PDB file of C-alpha atoms and ligand atoms in Angstrom:
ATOM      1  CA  UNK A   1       0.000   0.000   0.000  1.00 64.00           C
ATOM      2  CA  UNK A   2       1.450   3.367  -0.880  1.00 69.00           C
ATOM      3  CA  UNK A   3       0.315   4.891   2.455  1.00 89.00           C
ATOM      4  CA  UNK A   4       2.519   4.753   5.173  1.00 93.00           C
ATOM      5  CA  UNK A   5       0.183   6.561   7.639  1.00 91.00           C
ATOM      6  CA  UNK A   6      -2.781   4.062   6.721  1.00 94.00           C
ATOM      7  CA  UNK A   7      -0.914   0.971   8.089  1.00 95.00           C
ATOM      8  CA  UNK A   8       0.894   2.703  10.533  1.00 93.00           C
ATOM      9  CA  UNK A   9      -2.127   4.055  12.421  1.00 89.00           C
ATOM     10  CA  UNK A  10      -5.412   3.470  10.586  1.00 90.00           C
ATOM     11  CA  UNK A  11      -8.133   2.078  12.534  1.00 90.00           C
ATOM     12  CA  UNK A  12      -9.795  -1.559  11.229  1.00 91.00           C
ATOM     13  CA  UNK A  13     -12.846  -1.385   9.408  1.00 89.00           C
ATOM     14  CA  UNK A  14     -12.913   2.681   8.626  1.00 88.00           C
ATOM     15  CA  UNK A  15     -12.514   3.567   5.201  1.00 90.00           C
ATOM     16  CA  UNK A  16      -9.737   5.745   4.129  1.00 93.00           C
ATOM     17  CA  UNK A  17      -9.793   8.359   1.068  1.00 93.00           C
ATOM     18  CA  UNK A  18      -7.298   6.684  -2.016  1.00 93.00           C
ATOM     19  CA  UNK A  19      -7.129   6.895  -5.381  1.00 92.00           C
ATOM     20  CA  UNK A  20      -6.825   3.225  -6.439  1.00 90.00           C
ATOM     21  CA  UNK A  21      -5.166   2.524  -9.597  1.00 88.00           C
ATOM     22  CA  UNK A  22      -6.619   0.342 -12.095  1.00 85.00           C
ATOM     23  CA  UNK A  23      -4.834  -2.329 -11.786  1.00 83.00           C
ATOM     24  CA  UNK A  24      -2.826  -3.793  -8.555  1.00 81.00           C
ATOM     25  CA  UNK A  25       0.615  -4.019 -10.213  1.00 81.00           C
ATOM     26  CA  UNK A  26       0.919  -0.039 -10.124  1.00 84.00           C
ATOM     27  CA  UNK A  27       0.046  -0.052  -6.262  1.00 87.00           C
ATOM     28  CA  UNK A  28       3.478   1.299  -4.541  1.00 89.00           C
ATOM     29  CA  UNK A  29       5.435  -1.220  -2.104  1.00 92.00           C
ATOM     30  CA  UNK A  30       6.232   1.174   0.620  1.00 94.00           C
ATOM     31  CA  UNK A  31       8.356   0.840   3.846  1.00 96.00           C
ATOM     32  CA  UNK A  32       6.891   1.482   7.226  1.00 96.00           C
ATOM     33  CA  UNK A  33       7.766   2.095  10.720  1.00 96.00           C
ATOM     34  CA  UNK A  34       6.281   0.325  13.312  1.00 95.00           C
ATOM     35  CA  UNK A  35       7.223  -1.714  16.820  1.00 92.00           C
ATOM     36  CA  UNK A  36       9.544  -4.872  16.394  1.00 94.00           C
ATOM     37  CA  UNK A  37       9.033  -7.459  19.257  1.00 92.00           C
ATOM     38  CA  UNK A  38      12.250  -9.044  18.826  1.00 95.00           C
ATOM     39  CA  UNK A  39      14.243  -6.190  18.180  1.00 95.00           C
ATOM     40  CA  UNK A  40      11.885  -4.183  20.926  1.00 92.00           C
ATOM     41  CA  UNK A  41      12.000  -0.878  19.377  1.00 92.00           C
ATOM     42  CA  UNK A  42      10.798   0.987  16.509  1.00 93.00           C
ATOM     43  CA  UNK A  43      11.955  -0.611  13.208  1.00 96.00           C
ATOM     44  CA  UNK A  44      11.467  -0.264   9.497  1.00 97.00           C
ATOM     45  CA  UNK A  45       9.414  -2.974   7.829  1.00 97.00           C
ATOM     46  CA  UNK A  46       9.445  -3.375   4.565  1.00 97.00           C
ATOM     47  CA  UNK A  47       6.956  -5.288   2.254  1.00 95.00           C
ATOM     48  CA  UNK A  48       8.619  -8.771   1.249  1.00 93.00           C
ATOM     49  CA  UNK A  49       5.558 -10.389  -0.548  1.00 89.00           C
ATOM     50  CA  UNK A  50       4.098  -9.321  -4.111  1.00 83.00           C
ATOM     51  CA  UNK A  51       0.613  -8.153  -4.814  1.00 78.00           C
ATOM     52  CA  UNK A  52      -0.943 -11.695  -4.657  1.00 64.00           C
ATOM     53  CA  UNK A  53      -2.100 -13.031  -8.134  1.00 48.00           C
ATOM     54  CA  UNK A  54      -4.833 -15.324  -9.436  1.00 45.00           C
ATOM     55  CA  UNK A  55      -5.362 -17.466 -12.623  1.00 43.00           C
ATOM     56  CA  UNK A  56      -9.096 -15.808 -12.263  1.00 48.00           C
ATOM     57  CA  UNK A  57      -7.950 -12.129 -12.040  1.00 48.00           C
ATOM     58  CA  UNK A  58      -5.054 -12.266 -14.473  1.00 50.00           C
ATOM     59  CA  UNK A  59      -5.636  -9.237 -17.041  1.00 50.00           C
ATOM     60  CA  UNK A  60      -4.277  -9.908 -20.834  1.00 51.00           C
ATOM     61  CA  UNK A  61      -2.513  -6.793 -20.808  1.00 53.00           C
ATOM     62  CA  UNK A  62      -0.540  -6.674 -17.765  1.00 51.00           C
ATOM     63  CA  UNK A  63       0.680 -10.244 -17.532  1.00 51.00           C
ATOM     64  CA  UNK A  64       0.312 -11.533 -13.793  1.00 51.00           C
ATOM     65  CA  UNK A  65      -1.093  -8.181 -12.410  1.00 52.00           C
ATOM     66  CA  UNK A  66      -4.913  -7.715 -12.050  1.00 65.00           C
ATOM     67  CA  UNK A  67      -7.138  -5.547 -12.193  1.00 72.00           C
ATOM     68  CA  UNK A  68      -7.881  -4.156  -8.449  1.00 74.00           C
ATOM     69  CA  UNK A  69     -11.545  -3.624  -9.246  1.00 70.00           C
ATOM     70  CA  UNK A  70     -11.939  -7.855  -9.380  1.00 68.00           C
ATOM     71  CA  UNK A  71      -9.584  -8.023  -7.085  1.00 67.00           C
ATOM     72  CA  UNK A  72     -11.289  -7.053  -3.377  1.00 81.00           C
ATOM     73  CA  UNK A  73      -9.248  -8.477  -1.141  1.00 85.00           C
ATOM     74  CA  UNK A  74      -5.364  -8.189  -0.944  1.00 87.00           C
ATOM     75  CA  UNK A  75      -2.655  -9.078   1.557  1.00 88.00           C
ATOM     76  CA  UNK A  76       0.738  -7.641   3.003  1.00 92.00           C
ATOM     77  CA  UNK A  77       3.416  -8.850   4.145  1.00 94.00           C
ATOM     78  CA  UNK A  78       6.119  -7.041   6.175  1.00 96.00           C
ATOM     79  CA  UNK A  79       9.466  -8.153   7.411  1.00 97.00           C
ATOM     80  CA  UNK A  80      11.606  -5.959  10.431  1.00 97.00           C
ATOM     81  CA  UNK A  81      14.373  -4.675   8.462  1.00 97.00           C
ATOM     82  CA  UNK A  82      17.008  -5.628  11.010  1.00 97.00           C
ATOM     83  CA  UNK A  83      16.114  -9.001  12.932  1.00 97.00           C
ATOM     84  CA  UNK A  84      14.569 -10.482   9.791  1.00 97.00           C
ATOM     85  CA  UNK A  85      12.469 -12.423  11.816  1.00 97.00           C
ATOM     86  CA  UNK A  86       9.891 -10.299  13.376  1.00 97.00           C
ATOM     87  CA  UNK A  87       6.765 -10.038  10.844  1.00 97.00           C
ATOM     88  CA  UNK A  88       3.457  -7.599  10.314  1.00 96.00           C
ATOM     89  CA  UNK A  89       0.438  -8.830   8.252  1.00 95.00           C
ATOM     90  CA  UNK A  90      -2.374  -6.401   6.685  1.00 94.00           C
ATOM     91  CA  UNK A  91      -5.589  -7.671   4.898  1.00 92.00           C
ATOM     92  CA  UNK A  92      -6.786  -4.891   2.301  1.00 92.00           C
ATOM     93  CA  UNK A  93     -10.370  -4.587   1.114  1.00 91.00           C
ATOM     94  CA  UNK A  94     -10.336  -2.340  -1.936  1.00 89.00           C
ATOM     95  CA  UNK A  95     -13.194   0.099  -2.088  1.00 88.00           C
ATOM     96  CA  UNK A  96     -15.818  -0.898  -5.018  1.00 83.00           C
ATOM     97  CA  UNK A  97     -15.267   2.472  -6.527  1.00 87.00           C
ATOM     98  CA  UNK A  98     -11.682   2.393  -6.233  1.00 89.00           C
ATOM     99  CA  UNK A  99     -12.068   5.884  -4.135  1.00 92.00           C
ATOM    100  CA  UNK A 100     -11.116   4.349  -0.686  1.00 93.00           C
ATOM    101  CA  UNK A 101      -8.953   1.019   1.024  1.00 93.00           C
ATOM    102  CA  UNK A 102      -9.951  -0.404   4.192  1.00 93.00           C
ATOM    103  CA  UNK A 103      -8.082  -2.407   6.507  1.00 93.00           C
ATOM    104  CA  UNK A 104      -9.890  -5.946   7.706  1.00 92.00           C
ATOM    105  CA  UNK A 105      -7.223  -7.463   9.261  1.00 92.00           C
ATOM    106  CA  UNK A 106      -3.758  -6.404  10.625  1.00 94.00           C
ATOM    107  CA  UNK A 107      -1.352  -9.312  13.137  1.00 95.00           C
ATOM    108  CA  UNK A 108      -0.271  -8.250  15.233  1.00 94.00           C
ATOM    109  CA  UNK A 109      -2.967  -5.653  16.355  1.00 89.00           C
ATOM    110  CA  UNK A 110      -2.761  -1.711  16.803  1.00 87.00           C
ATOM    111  CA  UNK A 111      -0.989  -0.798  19.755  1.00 84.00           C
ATOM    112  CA  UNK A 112      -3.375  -0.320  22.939  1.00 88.00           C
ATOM    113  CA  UNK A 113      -0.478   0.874  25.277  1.00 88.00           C
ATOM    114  CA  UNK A 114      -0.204   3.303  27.636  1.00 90.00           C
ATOM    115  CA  UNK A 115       2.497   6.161  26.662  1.00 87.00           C
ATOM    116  CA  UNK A 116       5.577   6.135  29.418  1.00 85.00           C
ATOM    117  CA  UNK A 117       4.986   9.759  31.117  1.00 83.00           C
ATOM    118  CA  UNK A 118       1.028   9.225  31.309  1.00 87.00           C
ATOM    119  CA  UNK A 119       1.855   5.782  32.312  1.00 87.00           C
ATOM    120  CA  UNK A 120       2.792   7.568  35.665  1.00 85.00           C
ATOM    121  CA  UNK A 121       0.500   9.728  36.639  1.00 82.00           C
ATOM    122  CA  UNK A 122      -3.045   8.116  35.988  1.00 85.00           C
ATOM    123  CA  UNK A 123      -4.762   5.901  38.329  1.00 86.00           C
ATOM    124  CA  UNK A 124      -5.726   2.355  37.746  1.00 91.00           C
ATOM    125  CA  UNK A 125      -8.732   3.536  36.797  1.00 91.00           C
ATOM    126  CA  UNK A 126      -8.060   5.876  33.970  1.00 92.00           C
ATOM    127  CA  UNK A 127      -5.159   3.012  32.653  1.00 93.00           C
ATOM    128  CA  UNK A 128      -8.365   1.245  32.083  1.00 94.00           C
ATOM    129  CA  UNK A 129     -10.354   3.667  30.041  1.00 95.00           C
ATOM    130  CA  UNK A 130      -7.110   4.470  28.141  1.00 95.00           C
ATOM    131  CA  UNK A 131      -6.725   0.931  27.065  1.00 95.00           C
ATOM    132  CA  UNK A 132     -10.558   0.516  26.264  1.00 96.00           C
ATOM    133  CA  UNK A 133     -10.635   3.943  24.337  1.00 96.00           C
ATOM    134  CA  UNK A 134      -7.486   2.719  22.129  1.00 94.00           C
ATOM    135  CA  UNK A 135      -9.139  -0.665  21.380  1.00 94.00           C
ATOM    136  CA  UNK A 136     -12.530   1.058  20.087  1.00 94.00           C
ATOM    137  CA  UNK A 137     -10.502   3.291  18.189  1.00 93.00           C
ATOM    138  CA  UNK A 138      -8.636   0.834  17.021  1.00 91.00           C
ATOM    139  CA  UNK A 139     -11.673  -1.038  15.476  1.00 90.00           C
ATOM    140  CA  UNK A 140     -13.029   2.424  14.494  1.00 90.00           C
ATOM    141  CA  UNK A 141     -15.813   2.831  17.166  1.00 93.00           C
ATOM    142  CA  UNK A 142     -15.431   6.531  17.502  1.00 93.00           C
ATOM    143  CA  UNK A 143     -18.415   7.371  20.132  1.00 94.00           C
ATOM    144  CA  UNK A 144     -16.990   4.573  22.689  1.00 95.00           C
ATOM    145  CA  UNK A 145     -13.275   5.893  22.128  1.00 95.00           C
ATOM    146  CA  UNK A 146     -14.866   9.565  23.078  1.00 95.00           C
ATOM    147  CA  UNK A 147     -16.660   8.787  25.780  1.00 95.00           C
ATOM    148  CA  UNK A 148     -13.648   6.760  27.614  1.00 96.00           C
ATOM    149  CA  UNK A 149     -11.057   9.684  26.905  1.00 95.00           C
ATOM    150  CA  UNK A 150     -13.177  12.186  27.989  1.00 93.00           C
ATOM    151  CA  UNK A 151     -13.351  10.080  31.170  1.00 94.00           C
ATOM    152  CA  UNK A 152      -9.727  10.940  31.997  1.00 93.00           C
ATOM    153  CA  UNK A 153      -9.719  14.400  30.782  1.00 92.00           C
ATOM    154  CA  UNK A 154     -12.137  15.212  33.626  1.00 91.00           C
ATOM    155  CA  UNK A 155     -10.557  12.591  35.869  1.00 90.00           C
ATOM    156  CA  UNK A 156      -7.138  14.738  35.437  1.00 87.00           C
ATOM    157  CA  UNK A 157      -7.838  18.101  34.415  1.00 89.00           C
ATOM    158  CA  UNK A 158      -7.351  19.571  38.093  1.00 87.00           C
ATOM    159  CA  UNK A 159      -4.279  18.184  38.277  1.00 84.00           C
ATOM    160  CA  UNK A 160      -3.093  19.939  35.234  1.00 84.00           C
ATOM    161  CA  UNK A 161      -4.924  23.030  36.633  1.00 85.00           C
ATOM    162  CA  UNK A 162      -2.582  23.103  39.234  1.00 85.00           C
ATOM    163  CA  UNK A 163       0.585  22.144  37.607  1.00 83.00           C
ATOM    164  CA  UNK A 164      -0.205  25.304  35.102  1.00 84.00           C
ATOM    165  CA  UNK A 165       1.489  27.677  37.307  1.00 85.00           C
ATOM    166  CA  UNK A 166       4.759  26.017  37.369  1.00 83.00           C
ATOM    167  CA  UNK A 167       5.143  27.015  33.174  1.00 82.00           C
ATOM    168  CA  UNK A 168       4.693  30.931  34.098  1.00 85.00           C
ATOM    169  CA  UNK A 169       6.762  33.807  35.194  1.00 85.00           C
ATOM    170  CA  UNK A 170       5.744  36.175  37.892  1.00 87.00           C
ATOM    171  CA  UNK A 171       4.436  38.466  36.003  1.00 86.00           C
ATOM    172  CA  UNK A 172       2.123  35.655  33.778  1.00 85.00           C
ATOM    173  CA  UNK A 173       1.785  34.590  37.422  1.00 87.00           C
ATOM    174  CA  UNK A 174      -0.344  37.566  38.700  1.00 88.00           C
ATOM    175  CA  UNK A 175      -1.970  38.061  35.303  1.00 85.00           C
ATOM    176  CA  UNK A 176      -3.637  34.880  35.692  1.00 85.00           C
ATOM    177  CA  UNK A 177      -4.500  34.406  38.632  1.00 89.00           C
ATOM    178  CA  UNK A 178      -7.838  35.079  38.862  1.00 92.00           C
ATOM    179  CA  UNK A 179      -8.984  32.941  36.088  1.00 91.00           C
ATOM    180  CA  UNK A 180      -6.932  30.209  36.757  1.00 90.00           C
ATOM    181  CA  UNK A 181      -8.762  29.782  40.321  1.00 91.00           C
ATOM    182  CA  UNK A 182     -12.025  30.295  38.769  1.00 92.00           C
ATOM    183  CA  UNK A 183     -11.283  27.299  36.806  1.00 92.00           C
ATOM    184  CA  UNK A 184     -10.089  25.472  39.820  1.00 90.00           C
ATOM    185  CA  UNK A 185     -14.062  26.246  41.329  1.00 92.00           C
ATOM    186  CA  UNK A 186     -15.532  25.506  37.984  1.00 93.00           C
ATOM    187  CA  UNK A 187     -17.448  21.661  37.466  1.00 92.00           C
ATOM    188  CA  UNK A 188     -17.804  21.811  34.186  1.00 92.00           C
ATOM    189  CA  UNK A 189     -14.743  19.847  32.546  1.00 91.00           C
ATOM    190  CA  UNK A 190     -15.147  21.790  29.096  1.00 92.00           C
ATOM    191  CA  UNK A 191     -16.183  25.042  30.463  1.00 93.00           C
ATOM    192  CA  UNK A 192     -13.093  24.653  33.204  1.00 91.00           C
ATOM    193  CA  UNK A 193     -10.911  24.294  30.057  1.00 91.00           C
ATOM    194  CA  UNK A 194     -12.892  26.935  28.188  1.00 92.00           C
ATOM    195  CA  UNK A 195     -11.838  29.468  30.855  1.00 91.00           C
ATOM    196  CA  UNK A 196      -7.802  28.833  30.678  1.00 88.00           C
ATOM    197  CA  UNK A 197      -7.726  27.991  27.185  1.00 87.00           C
ATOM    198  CA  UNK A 198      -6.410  31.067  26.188  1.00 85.00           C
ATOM    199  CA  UNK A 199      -4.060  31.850  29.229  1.00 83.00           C
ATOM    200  CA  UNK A 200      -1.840  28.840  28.104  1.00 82.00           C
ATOM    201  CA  UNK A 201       2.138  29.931  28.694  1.00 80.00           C
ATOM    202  CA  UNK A 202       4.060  30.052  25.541  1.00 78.00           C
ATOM    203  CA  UNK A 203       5.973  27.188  26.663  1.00 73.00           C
ATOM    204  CA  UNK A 204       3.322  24.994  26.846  1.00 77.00           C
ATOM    205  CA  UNK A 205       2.341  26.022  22.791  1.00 79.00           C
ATOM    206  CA  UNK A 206       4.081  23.893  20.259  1.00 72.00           C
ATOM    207  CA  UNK A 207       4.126  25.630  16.832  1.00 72.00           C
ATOM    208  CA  UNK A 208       0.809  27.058  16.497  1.00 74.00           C
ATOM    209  CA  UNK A 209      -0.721  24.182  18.464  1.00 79.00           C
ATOM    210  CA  UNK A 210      -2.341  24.970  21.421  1.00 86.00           C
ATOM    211  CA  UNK A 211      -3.345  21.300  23.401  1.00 86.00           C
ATOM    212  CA  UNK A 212      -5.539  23.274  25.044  1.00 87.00           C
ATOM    213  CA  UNK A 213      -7.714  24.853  23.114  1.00 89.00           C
ATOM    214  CA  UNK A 214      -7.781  21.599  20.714  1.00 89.00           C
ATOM    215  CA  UNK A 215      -9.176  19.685  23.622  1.00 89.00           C
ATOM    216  CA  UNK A 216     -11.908  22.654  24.224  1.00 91.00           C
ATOM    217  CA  UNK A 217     -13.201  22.367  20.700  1.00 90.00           C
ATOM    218  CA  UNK A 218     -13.114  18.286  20.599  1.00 91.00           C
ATOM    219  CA  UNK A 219     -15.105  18.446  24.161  1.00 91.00           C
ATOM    220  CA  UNK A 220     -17.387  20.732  23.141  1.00 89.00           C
ATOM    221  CA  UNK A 221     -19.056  18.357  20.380  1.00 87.00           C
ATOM    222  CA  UNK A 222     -22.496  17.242  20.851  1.00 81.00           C
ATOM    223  CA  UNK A 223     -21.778  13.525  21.121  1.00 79.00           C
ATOM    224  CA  UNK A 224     -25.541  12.541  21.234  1.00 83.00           C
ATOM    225  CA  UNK A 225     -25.814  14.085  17.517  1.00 85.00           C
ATOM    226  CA  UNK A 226     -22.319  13.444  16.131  1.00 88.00           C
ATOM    227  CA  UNK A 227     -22.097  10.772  13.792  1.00 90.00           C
ATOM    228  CA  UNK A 228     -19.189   7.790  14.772  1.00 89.00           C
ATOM    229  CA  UNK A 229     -16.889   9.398  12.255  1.00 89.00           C
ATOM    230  CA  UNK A 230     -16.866  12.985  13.639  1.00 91.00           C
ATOM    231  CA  UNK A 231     -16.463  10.820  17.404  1.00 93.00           C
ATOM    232  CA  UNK A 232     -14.001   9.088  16.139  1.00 92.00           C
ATOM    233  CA  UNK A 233     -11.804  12.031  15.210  1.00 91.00           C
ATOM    234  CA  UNK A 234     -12.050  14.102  18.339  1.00 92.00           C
ATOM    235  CA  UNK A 235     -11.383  10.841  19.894  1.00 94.00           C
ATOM    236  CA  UNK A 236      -8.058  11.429  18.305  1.00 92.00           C
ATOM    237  CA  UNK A 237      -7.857  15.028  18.972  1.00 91.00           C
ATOM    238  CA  UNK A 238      -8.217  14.150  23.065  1.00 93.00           C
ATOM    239  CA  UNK A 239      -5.911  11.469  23.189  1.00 93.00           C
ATOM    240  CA  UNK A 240      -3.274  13.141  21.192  1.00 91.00           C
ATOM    241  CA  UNK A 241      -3.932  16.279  23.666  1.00 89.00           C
ATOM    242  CA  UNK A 242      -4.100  14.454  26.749  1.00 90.00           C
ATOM    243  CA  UNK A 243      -0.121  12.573  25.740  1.00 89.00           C
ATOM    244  CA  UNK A 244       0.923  16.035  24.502  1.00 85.00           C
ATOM    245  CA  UNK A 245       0.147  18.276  27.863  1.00 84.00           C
ATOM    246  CA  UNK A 246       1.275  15.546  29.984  1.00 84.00           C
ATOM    247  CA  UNK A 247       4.350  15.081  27.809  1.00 80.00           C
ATOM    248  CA  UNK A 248       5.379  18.401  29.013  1.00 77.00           C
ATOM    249  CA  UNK A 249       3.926  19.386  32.455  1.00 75.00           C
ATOM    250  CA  UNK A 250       5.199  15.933  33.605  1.00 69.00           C
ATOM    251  CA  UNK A 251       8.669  15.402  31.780  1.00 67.00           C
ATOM    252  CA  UNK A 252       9.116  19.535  31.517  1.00 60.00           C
ATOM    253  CA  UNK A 253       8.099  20.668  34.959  1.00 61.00           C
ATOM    254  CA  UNK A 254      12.122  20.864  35.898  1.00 60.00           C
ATOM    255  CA  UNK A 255      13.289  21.856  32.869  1.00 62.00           C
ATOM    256  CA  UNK A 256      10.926  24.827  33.099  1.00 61.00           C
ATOM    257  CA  UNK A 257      11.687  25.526  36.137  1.00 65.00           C
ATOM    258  CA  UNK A 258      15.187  26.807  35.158  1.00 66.00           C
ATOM    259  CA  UNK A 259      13.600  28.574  31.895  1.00 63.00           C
ATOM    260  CA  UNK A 260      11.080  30.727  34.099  1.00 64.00           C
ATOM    261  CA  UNK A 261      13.571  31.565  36.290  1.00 70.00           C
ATOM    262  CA  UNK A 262      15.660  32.395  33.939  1.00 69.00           C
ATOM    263  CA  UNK A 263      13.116  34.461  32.042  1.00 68.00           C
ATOM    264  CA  UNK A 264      11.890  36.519  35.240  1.00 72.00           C
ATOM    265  CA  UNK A 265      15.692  37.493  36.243  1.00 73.00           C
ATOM    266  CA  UNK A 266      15.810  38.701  32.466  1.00 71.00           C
ATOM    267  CA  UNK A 267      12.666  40.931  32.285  1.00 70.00           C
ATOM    268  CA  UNK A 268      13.987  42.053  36.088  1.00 74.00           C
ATOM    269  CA  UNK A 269      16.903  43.373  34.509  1.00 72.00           C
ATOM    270  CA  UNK A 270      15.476  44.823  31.942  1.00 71.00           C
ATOM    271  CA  UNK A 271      13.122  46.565  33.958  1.00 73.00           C
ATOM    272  CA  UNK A 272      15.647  48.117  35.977  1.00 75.00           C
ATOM    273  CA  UNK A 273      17.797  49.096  32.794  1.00 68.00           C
ATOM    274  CA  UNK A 274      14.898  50.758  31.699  1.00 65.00           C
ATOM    275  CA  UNK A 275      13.220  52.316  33.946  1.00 61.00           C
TER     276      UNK A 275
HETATM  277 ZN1   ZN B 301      13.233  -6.670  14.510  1.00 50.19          ZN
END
């Protein structure tokens, strides 16, 4: 398959947007990067069998390859570029229209494990919900995958409340304040989140992304009226906020420490330079 994020990360059964070519000699054999089990790390794979052929589908103009439009069902096989032992499997269903692929089958399955740093910090509990939220969105079941991140996000946002302090200088310190205990006093998980969204240090902002307000908009969906699909997404969007802010509060929190410091003695002297 010429997409590396599809078998990387795609979940089972969910169709996925590709142009498939006419005929299944002109699909790409690409190389992918996923976890080895011998090797135990991340590895390169790359594809060691050939798009499979059949006396039925054999097409008079292209020899041995057939036409992908007969041809519904296709398999992968990968081999771990270093060990040469360790193998991945895919089963491909090819969209009737050609216009999307969907994966049926993948051995061994999409990772359900917990990231290292949030590993640490979340109850039994919420290790639970993480592992059950992965497996539905896994097998694409978007509104189950919501409804178990969202779990943690208001098991942990407090905790994150509090840590939020620790990114600022004194003088982001006193700005916010005020809000940030509002938020403390505030039930509401998305309105709690709604009210520091924008108060975010820099630090805490990678590129243009801000975790934050990501996680406001993907809580703030109706998930009675939102269709599996549109779950399924800000499923994503959680989960990738919840590893990213605890990436950082939680493996940054020293680090930061030094930077804020740092910082404040900086404006201090500029302050008196210029006053
Ligand atoms: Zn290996």
């Amino acid at each position: 398959m010429p997409n590396i994020k599809f078998l990387e990360e795609h979940p089972l059964y969910t169709q996925f947007p590709f142009e498939v070519p006419e005929y299944i000699h002109q699909l790409e054999k690409v190389n992918i990067n996923m976890h080895c089990s011998k090797c135990d790390n991340i590895r390169t794979f790359n594809m060691t069998n050939d798009y499979r052929d059949s006396e039925e589908h054999v097409h008079p103009d292209v020899g041995n390859s057939y036409a992908t439009k007969k041809n519904k069902y296709i398999t992968l096989d990968y081999l771990c570029a270093a060990c040469k032992v360790f193998m991945r499997f895919f089963i491909i269903k090819i969209g009737e229209d050609l216009t999307y692929i969907q994966k049926i089958g993948q051995y061994p399955p999409l990772d359900i494990s917990i990231p290292k740093e949030l590993k640490k910090i979340i109850d039994e509990e919420y290790k639970d919900y993480y592992k059950k939220g992965k497996n539905s969105e896994n097998f694409g079941h978007g509104i189950g995958a919501y409804v178990y991140y969202r779990r943690i996000i208001e098991g942990i946002i407090n905790e994150f409340i509090e840590k939020i302090p620790y990114f600022m200088t004194n003088e982001e310190k006193e700005k916010y304040k005020e809000p940030l205990d509002r938020a403390k006093k505030e039930k509401n998980t998305t309105t709690k989140i709604e009210i520091i969204k924008d108060l975010v240090p820099p630090i805490l902002i990678q590129g243009r992304f801000n975790p934050l307000k990501a996680l406001h908009e993907a809580l703030s969906i109706g998930i009675h009226v939102e269709s599996d699909l549109s779950c399924l997404e800000n499923a994503k969007i959680i989960r990738n906020s919840l590893e990213f802010i605890v990436e950082i509060i939680f493996r940054d929190v020293e680090k930061s420490k030094e930077y804020i410091e740092s910082m404040d003695k900086i404006k201090k002297r500029l302050k008196e330079k210029y006053k």
